[in-house]
PDB file of C-alpha atoms in Angstrom:
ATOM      1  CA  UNK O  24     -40.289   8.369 -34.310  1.00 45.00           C
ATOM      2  CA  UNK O  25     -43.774   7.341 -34.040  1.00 49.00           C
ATOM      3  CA  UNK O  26     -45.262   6.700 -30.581  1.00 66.00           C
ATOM      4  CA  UNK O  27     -47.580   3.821 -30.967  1.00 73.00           C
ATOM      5  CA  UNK O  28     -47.260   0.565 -32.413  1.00 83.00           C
ATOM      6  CA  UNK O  29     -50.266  -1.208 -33.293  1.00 86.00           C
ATOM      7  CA  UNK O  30     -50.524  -4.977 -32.925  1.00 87.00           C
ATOM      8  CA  UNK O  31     -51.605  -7.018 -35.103  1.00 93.00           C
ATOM      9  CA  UNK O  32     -50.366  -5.170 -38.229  1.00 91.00           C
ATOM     10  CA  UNK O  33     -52.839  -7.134 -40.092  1.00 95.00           C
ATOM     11  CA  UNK O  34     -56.139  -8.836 -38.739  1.00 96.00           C
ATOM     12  CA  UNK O  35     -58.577 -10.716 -41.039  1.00 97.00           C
ATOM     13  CA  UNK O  36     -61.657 -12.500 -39.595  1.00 96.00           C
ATOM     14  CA  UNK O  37     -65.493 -13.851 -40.235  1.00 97.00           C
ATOM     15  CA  UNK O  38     -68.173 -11.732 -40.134  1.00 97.00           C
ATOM     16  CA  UNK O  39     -70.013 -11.665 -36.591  1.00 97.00           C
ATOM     17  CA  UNK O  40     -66.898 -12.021 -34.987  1.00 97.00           C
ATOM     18  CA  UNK O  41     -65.205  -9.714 -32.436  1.00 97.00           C
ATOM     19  CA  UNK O  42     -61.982  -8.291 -33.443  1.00 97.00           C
ATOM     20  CA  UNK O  43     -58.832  -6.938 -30.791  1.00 97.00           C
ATOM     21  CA  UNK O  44     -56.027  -4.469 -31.621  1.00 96.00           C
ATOM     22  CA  UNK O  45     -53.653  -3.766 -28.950  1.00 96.00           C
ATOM     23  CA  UNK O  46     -51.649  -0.327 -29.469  1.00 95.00           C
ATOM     24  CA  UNK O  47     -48.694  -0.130 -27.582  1.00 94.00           C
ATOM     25  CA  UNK O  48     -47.161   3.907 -26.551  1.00 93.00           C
ATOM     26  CA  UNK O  49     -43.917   4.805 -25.136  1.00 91.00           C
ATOM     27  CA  UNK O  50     -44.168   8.041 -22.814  1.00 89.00           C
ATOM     28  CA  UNK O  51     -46.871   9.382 -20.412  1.00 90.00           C
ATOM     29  CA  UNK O  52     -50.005  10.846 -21.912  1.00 91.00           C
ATOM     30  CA  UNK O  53     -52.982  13.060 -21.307  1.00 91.00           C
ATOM     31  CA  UNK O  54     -55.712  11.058 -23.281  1.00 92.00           C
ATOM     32  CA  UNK O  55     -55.586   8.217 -26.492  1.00 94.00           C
ATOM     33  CA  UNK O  56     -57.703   8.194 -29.358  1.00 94.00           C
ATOM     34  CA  UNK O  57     -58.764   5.787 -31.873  1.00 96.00           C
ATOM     35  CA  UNK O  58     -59.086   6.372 -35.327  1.00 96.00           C
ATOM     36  CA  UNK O  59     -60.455   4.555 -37.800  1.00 97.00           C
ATOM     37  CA  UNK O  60     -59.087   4.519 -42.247  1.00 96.00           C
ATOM     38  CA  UNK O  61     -60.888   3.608 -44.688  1.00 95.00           C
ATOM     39  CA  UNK O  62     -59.185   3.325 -48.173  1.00 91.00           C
ATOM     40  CA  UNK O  63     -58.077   6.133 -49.710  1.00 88.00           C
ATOM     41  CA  UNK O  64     -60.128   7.854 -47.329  1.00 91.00           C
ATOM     42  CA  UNK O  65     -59.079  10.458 -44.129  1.00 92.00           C
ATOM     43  CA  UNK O  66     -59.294   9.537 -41.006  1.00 95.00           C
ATOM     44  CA  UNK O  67     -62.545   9.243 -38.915  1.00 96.00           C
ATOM     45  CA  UNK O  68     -62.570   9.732 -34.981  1.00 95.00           C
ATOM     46  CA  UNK O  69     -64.103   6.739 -33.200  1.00 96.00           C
ATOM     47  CA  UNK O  70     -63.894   7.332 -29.553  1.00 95.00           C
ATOM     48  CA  UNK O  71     -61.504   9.124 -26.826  1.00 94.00           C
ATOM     49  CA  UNK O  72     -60.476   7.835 -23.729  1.00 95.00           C
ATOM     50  CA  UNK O  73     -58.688   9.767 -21.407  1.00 93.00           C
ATOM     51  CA  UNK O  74     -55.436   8.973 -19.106  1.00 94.00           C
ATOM     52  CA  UNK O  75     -57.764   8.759 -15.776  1.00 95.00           C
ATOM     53  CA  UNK O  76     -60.063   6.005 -17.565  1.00 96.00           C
ATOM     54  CA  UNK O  77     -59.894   2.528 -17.985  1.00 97.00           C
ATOM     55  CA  UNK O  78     -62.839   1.686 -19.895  1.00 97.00           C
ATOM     56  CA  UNK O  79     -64.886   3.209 -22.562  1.00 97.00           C
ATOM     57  CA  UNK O  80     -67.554   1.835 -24.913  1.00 96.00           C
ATOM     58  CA  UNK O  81     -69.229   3.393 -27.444  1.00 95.00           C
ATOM     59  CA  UNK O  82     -71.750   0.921 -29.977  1.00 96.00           C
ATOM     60  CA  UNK O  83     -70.061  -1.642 -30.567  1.00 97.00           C
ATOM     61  CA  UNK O  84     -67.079  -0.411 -29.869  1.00 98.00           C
ATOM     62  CA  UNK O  85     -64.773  -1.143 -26.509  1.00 98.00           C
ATOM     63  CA  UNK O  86     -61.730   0.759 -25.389  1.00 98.00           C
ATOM     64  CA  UNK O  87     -59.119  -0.305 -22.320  1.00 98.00           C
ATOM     65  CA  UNK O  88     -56.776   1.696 -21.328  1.00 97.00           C
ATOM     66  CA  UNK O  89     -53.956   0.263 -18.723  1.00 97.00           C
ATOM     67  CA  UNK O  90     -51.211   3.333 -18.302  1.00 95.00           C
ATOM     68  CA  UNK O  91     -49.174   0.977 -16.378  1.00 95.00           C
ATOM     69  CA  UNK O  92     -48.249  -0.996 -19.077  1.00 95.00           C
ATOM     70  CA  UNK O  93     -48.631   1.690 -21.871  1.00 95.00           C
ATOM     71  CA  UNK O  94     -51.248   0.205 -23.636  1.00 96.00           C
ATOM     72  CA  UNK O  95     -54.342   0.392 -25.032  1.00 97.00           C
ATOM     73  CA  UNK O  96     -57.086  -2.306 -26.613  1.00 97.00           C
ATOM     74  CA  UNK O  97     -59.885  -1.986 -28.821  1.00 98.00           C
ATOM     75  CA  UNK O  98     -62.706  -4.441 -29.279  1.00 98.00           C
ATOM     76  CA  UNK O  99     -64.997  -4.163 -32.102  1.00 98.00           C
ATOM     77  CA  UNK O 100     -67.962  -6.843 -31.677  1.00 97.00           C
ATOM     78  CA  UNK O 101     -70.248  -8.561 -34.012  1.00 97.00           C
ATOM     79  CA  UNK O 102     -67.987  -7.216 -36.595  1.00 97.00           C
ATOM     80  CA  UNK O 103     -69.528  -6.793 -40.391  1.00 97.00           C
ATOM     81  CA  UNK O 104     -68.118  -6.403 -43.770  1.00 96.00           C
ATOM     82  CA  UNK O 105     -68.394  -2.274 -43.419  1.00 96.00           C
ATOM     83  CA  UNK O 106     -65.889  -2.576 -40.121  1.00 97.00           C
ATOM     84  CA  UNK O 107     -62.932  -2.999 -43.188  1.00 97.00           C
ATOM     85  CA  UNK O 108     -60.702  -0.222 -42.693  1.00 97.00           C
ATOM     86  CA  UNK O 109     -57.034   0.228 -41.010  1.00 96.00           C
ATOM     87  CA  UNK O 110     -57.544   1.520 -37.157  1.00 97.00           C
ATOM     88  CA  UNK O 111     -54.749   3.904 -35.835  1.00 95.00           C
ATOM     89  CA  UNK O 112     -54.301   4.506 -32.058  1.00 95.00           C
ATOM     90  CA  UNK O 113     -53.079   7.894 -31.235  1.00 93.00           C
ATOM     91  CA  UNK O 114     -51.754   9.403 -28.385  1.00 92.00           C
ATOM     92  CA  UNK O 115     -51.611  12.899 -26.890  1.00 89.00           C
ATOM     93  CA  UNK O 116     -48.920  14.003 -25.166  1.00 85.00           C
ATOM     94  CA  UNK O 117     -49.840  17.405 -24.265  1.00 81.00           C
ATOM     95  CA  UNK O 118     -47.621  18.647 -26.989  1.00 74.00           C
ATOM     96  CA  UNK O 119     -50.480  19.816 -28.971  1.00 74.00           C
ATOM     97  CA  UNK O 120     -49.885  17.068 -31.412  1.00 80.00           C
ATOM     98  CA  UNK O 121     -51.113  13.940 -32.159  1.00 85.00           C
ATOM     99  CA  UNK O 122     -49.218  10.640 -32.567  1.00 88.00           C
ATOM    100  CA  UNK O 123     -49.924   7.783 -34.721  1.00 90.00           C
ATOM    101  CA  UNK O 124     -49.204   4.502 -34.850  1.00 87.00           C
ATOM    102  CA  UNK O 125     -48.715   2.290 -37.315  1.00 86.00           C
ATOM    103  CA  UNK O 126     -52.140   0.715 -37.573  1.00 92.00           C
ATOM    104  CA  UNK O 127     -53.738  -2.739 -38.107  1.00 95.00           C
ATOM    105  CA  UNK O 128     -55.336  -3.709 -41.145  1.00 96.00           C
ATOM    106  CA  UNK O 129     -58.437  -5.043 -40.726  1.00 97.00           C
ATOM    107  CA  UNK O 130     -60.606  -7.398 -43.469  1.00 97.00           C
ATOM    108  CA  UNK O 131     -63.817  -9.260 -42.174  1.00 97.00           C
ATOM    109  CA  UNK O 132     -64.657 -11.762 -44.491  1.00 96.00           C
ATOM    110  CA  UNK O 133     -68.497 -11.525 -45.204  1.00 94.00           C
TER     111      UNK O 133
ATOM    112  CA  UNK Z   4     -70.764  21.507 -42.833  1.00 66.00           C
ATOM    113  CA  UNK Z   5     -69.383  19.441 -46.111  1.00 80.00           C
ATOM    114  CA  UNK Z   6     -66.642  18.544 -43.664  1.00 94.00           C
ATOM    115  CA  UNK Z   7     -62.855  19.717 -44.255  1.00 97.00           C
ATOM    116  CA  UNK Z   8     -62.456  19.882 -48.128  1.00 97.00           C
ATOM    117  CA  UNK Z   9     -59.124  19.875 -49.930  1.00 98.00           C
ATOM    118  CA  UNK Z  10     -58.155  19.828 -53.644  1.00 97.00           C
ATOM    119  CA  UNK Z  11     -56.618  18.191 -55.403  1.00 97.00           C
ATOM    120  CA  UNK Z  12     -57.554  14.568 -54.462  1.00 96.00           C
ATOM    121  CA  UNK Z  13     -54.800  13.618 -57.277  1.00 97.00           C
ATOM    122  CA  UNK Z  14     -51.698  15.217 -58.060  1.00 97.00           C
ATOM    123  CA  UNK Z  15     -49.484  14.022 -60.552  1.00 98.00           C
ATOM    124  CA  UNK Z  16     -45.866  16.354 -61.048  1.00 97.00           C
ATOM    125  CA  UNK Z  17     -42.542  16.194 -62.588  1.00 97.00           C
ATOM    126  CA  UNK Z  18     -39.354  16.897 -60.134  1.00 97.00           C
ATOM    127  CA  UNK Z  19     -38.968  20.210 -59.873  1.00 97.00           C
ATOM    128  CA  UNK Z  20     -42.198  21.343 -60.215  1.00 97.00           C
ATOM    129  CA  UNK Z  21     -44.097  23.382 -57.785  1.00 97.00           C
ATOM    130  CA  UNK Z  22     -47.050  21.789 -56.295  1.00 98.00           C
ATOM    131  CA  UNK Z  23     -50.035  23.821 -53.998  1.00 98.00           C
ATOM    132  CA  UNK Z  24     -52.241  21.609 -52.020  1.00 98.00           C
ATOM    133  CA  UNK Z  25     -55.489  23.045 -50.866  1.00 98.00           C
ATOM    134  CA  UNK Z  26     -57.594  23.020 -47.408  1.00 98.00           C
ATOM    135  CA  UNK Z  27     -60.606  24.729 -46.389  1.00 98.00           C
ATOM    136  CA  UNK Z  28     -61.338  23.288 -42.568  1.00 97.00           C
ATOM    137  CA  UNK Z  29     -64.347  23.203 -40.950  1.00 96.00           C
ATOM    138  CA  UNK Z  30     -66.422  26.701 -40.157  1.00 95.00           C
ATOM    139  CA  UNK Z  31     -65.840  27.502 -37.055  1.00 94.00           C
ATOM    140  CA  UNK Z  32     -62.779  25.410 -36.365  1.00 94.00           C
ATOM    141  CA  UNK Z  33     -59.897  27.887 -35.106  1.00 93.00           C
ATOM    142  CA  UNK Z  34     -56.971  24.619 -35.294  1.00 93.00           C
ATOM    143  CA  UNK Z  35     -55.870  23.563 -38.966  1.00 95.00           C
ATOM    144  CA  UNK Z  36     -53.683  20.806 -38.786  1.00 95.00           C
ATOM    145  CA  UNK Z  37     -50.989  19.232 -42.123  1.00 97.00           C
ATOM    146  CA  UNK Z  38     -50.043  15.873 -41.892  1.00 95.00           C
ATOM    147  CA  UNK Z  39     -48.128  13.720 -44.566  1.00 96.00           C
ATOM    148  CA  UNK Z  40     -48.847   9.349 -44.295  1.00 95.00           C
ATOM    149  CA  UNK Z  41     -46.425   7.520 -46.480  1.00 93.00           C
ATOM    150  CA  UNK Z  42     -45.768   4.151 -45.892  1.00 88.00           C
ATOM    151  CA  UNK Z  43     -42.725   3.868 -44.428  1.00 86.00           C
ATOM    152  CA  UNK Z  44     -43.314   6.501 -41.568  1.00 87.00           C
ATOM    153  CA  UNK Z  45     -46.850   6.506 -40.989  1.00 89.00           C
ATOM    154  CA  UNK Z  46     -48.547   9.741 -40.197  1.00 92.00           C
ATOM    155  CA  UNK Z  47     -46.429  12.632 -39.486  1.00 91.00           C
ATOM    156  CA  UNK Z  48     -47.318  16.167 -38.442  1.00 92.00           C
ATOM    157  CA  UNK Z  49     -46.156  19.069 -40.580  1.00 95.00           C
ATOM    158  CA  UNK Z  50     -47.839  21.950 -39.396  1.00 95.00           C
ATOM    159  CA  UNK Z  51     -50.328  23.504 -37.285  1.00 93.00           C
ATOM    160  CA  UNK Z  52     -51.993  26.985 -37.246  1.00 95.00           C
ATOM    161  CA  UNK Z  53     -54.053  28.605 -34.491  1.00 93.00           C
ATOM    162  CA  UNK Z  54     -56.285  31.279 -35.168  1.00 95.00           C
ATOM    163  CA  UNK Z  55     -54.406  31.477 -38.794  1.00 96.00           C
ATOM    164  CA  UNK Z  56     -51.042  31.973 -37.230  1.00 96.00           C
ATOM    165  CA  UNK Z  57     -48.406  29.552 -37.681  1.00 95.00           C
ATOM    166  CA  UNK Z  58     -47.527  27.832 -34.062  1.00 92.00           C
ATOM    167  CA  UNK Z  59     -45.419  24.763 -34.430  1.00 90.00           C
ATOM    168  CA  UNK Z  60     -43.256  24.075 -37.945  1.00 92.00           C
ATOM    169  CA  UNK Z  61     -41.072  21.667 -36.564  1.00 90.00           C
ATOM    170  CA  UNK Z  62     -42.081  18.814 -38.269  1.00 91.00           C
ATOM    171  CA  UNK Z  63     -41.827  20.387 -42.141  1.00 94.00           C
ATOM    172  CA  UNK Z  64     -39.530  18.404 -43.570  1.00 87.00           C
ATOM    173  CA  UNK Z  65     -36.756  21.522 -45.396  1.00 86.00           C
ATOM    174  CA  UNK Z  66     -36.841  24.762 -46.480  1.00 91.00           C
ATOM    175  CA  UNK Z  67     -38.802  23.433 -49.787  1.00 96.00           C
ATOM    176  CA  UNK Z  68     -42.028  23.228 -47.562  1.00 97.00           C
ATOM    177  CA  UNK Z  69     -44.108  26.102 -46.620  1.00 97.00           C
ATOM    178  CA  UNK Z  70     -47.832  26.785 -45.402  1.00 98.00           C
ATOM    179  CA  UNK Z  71     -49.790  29.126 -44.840  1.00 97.00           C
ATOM    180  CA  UNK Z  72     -53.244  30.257 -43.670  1.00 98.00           C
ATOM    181  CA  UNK Z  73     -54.597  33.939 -45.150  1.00 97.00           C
ATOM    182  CA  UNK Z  74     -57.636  33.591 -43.814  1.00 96.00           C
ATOM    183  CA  UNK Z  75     -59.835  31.228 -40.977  1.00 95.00           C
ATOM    184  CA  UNK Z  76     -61.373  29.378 -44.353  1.00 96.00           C
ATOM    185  CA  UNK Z  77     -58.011  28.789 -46.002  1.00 97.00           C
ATOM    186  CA  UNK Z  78     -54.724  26.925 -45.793  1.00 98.00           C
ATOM    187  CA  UNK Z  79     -52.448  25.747 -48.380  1.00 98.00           C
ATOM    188  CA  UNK Z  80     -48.966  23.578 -48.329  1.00 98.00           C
ATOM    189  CA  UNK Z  81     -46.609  24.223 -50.765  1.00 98.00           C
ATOM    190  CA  UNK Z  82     -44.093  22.395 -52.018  1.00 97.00           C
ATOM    191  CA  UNK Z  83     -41.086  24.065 -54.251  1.00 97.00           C
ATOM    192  CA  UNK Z  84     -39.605  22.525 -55.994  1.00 96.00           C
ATOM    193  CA  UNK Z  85     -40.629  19.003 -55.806  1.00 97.00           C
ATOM    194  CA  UNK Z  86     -38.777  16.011 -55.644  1.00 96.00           C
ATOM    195  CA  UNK Z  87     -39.889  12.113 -55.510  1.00 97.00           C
ATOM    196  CA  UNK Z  88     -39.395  11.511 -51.722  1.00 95.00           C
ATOM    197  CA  UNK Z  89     -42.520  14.034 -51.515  1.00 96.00           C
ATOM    198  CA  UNK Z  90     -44.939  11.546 -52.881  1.00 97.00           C
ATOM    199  CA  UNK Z  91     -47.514  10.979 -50.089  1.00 97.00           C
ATOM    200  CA  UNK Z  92     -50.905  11.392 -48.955  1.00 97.00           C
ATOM    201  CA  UNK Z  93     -51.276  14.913 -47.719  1.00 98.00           C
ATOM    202  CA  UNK Z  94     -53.854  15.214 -45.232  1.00 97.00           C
ATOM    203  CA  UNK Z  95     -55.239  18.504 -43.530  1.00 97.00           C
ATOM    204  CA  UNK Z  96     -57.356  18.219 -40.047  1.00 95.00           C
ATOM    205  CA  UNK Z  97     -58.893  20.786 -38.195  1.00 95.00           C
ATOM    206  CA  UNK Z  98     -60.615  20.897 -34.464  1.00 92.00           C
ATOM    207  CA  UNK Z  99     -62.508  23.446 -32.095  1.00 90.00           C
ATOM    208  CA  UNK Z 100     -59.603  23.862 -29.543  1.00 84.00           C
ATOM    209  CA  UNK Z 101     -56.156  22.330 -29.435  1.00 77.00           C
ATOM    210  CA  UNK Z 102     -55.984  18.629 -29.330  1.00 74.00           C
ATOM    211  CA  UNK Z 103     -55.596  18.542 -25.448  1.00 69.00           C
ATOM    212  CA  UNK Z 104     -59.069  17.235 -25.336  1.00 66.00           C
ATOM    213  CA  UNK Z 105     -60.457  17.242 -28.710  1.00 78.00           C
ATOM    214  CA  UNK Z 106     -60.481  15.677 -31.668  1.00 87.00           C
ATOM    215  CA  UNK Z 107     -59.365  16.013 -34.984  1.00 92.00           C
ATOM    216  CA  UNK Z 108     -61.407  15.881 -38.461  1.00 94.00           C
ATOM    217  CA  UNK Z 109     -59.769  15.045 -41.429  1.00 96.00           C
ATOM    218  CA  UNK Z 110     -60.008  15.736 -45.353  1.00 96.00           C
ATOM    219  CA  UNK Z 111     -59.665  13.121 -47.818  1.00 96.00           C
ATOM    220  CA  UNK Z 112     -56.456  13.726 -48.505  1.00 97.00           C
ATOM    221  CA  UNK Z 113     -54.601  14.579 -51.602  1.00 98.00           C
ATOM    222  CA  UNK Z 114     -52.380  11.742 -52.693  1.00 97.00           C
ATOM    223  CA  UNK Z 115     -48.884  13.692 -54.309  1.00 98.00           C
ATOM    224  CA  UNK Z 116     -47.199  11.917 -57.159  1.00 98.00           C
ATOM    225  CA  UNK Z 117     -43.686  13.559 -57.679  1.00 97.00           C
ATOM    226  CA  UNK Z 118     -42.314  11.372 -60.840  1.00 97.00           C
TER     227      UNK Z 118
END
């Protein structure tokens, strides 16, 4: 069974504007990362942020973290036509494996 | 570094026939990671070796799956014989140190066809 769910599954907005996905996890965890898909692609590594943070930002990028409530946010602002992809949250454990959500499809519209 | 290559992108096969699926990870890199991603269960783990030795199997699906790593440049996943439940994206990661901290970086994938 898959840790994380991703919410929305899909996401479609305007160009220039910000875009949230909320990843929910079930069990405690040492650090949660965010991934990004393109199609037919791998995945790519955005950014990290680890069980003792609440806040990380990286470009345009924003990560929350809130481990009371086993969840995670990521804000992508001023989004443009290249931010299409799916995003997957994933969560370590400290079982020496990584587990992924479901993801959220995003489009921005240019 | 080109990144963490694997061949064949595409893989077209008939049930029953054997299938090899091909990673070379980063240089350098001492975890190689399998995963499969197929719609209906997302992204699994299959495999992962460290330092070329095989540490955690669990998540291979049945005895039809195996993996190995000869060398700290090479991996493959085979699958024998095949069957149509095995169509997925095959995807093959690799890091400098266990996840704990770090992350992983991913191939392209090699999208399995089992008809």
């Amino acid at each position: 069974s898959q840790q994380g769910e991703e919410d929305p599954q899909a996401l479609s907005i305007q160009e220039g504007e910000n875009a949230t996905m909320n990843c929910s996890y079930k069990t405690s965890i040492n650090n949660l990362q965010w991934y990004r898909q393109n199609s037919g692609r791998g995945l790519v590594h955005l950014i990290l942020i680890r069980s003792n943070e609440r806040e990380k930002h990286s470009g345009r990028l924003r990560v929350t973290l809130d481990t009371s409530k086993k969840s995670s946010s990521l804000l992508i602002t001023a989004s443009r036509a290249a931010d299409t992809a799916s995003y997957f949250c994933a969560t370590d454990t400290g079982a020496n494996n990584l587990f992924f959500g479901t993801g959220t499809r995003l489009t921005v519209i240019p | 570094d080109a990144g963490v290559i694997q061949s064949p992108r595409h893989e077209v096969t008939e049930m029953g026939q054997e299938v090899t699926l091909r990673c070379k990870p980063i240089s350098g890199h001492d975890y190689l990671f399998w995963y499969r991603q197929t719609m209906m269960r997302g992204l699994e783990l299959l495999i992962y070796f460290n330092n070329n030795v095989p540490i955690d199997d669990s998540g291979m699906p049945e005895d039809r799956f195996s993996a190995k790593m000869p060398n700290a440049s090479f991996s493959t996943l085979k699958i024998q014989p095949s069957e149509p439940r095995d169509s997925a994206v095959y995807f093959c990661a690799s890091s400098l140190g266990g996840i704990g901290a770090n992350v992983l970086t991913f191939g392209a994938g090699s999208r399995l066809t089992v008809l």
